Coordinates of N, CA and C in Angstrom, one line a residue:
M167 N -20.4 -7.0 7.9 CA -19.6 -6.0 7.2 C -20.5 -5.1 6.3
A168 N -20.2 -3.9 6.3 CA -21.0 -3.0 5.4 C -20.6 -3.2 4.0
K169 N -21.6 -3.0 3.1 CA -21.4 -3.1 1.6 C -21.5 -1.8 1.0
V170 N -20.8 -1.6 -0.1 CA -20.8 -0.4 -0.9 C -21.1 -0.7 -2.4
N171 N -22.0 0.0 -3.0 CA -22.3 -0.2 -4.3 C -21.7 0.9 -5.2
I172 N -20.9 0.6 -6.2 CA -20.4 1.7 -7.1 C -20.5 1.2 -8.5
S173 N -20.4 2.2 -9.4 CA -20.4 1.9 -10.8 C -19.0 2.0 -11.4
L174 N -18.7 1.1 -12.2 CA -17.3 1.0 -12.8 C -17.5 0.8 -14.3
D175 N -16.5 1.3 -15.0 CA -16.4 1.0 -16.5 C -16.3 -0.5 -16.7
A176 N -17.1 -1.1 -17.5 CA -17.2 -2.6 -17.7 C -15.9 -3.0 -18.2
E177 N -15.2 -2.3 -19.1 CA -14.0 -2.8 -19.7 C -12.9 -2.8 -18.7
L178 N -12.9 -2.0 -17.7 CA -11.9 -2.0 -16.7 C -12.1 -3.3 -15.9
V179 N -13.3 -3.5 -15.5 CA -13.6 -4.7 -14.7 C -13.2 -6.0 -15.4
V180 N -13.6 -6.1 -16.7 CA -13.3 -7.3 -17.5 C -11.8 -7.5 -17.6
E181 N -11.1 -6.4 -17.7 CA -9.6 -6.5 -17.8 C -9.0 -7.0 -16.5
V182 N -9.6 -6.5 -15.4 CA -9.1 -6.9 -14.1 C -9.4 -8.4 -13.9
M183 N -10.6 -8.8 -14.2 CA -11.0 -10.2 -14.2 C -10.0 -11.1 -14.9
V184 N -9.7 -10.7 -16.1 CA -8.8 -11.5 -16.9 C -7.3 -11.6 -16.2
L185 N -6.9 -10.3 -15.8 CA -5.5 -10.3 -15.2 C -5.5 -11.1 -13.9
A186 N -6.5 -11.0 -13.1 CA -6.5 -11.7 -11.8 C -7.0 -13.1 -11.9
G187 N -7.5 -13.5 -13.0 CA -8.0 -14.9 -13.2 C -9.2 -15.2 -12.3
V188 N -10.1 -14.3 -12.2 CA -11.3 -14.5 -11.4 C -12.5 -14.5 -12.3
G189 N -13.6 -15.0 -11.8 CA -14.7 -15.1 -12.6 C -15.9 -14.1 -12.4
S190 N -15.7 -13.4 -11.4 CA -16.8 -12.4 -11.1 C -16.3 -11.0 -10.9
P191 N -17.1 -10.0 -11.3 CA -16.6 -8.6 -11.1 C -16.4 -8.3 -9.6
Q192 N -17.2 -8.8 -8.7 CA -17.1 -8.5 -7.3 C -15.7 -9.0 -6.8
D193 N -15.3 -10.2 -7.2 CA -14.1 -10.8 -6.8 C -12.9 -10.0 -7.4
A194 N -13.1 -9.6 -8.6 CA -12.0 -8.8 -9.3 C -11.7 -7.5 -8.5
V195 N -12.8 -6.8 -8.2 CA -12.6 -5.5 -7.6 C -12.1 -5.7 -6.2
E196 N -12.5 -6.7 -5.5 CA -12.0 -6.9 -4.1 C -10.5 -7.3 -4.2
A197 N -10.1 -8.1 -5.2 CA -8.7 -8.4 -5.3 C -7.8 -7.2 -5.5
V198 N -8.3 -6.3 -6.4 CA -7.6 -5.1 -6.6 C -7.5 -4.3 -5.3
V199 N -8.6 -4.1 -4.6 CA -8.5 -3.2 -3.4 C -7.7 -3.9 -2.3
R200 N -7.7 -5.2 -2.2 CA -6.9 -5.9 -1.2 C -5.4 -5.8 -1.5
D201 N -5.0 -5.9 -2.8 CA -3.7 -5.8 -3.2 C -3.2 -4.4 -3.0
Y202 N -4.0 -3.3 -3.2 CA -3.6 -2.0 -3.0 C -3.3 -1.7 -1.5
I203 N -4.2 -2.3 -0.7 CA -4.0 -2.0 0.8 C -2.8 -2.8 1.2
A204 N -2.5 -4.0 0.8 CA -1.4 -4.8 1.2 C -0.1 -4.1 0.7
R205 N -0.1 -3.6 -0.5 CA 1.0 -2.8 -0.9 C 1.4 -1.5 -0.1
G206 N 0.2 -0.9 0.3 CA 0.4 0.3 1.2 C 1.1 -0.1 2.5
H207 N 0.7 -1.2 3.1 CA 1.2 -1.7 4.3 C 2.7 -2.1 4.2
R208 N 3.0 -2.7 3.1 CA 4.4 -3.1 2.9 C 5.3 -1.8 2.7
T209 N 4.7 -0.9 2.0 CA 5.5 0.4 1.9 C 5.7 1.0 3.2
E210 N 4.7 1.1 4.0 CA 4.8 1.7 5.4 C 5.8 1.0 6.2
A211 N 5.8 -0.3 6.1 CA 6.8 -1.1 6.8 C 8.2 -0.9 6.5
R212 N 8.4 -0.7 5.2 CA 9.8 -0.5 4.6 C 10.3 0.9 5.0
V213 N 9.4 1.8 5.0 CA 9.8 3.2 5.3 C 10.1 3.3 6.8
Q214 N 9.3 2.6 7.6 CA 9.5 2.6 9.0 C 10.9 1.9 9.4
L215 N 11.1 0.8 8.7 CA 12.5 0.1 8.9 C 13.6 1.0 8.5
R216 N 13.5 1.7 7.5 CA 14.6 2.5 7.0 C 14.8 3.7 8.0
D217 N 13.7 4.3 8.5 CA 13.8 5.4 9.3 C 14.2 5.1 10.8
E218 N 14.0 4.0 11.3 CA 14.2 3.6 12.7 C 15.6 3.9 13.1
P219 N 16.6 3.5 12.3 CA 18.0 3.7 12.8 C 18.3 5.2 13.0
R220 N 17.7 6.0 12.3 CA 17.9 7.5 12.4 C 17.4 8.0 13.7
R221 N 16.2 7.5 14.1 CA 15.6 8.0 15.3 C 16.3 7.4 16.6
D222 N 16.7 6.1 16.5 CA 17.4 5.4 17.6 C 18.8 5.8 17.9
A223 N 19.5 6.2 16.8 CA 20.9 6.5 17.1 C 21.1 7.7 17.8
D224 N 22.1 7.7 18.7 CA 22.5 8.9 19.4 C 23.0 10.0 18.5
P225 N 22.6 11.2 18.7 CA 23.1 12.2 17.9 C 24.5 12.5 18.1
V226 N 25.3 12.8 17.0 CA 26.7 13.0 17.0 C 26.9 14.4 17.5
P227 N 27.6 14.7 18.6 CA 27.9 16.0 19.1 C 28.6 16.9 18.1
Q228 N 28.2 18.1 17.8 CA 28.9 18.9 17.0 C 30.1 19.6 17.7
P229 N 31.2 19.7 16.9 CA 32.3 20.3 17.5 C 32.1 21.8 17.7
P230 N 32.7 22.4 18.7 CA 32.5 23.8 19.0 C 32.9 24.7 17.8
Q231 N 32.0 25.6 17.6 CA 32.3 26.5 16.4 C 32.7 27.9 16.9
G232 N 33.6 28.5 16.2 CA 33.9 29.9 16.7 C 35.3 30.3 16.9

């Protein structure tokens, strides 16, 4: 797996470490990124489930106008 090196504000990383209950900055950042990705997938799934009935339903014919 490819690795990426980035610089982050130390206070942010320490706060994430405390909130996530992890002991290393690497683990803290990975936990945040994994959570963000998982949340995105859950949101996509919920939106897809909500929109599916609209696409699958037969359109209601409109009464003649005029």
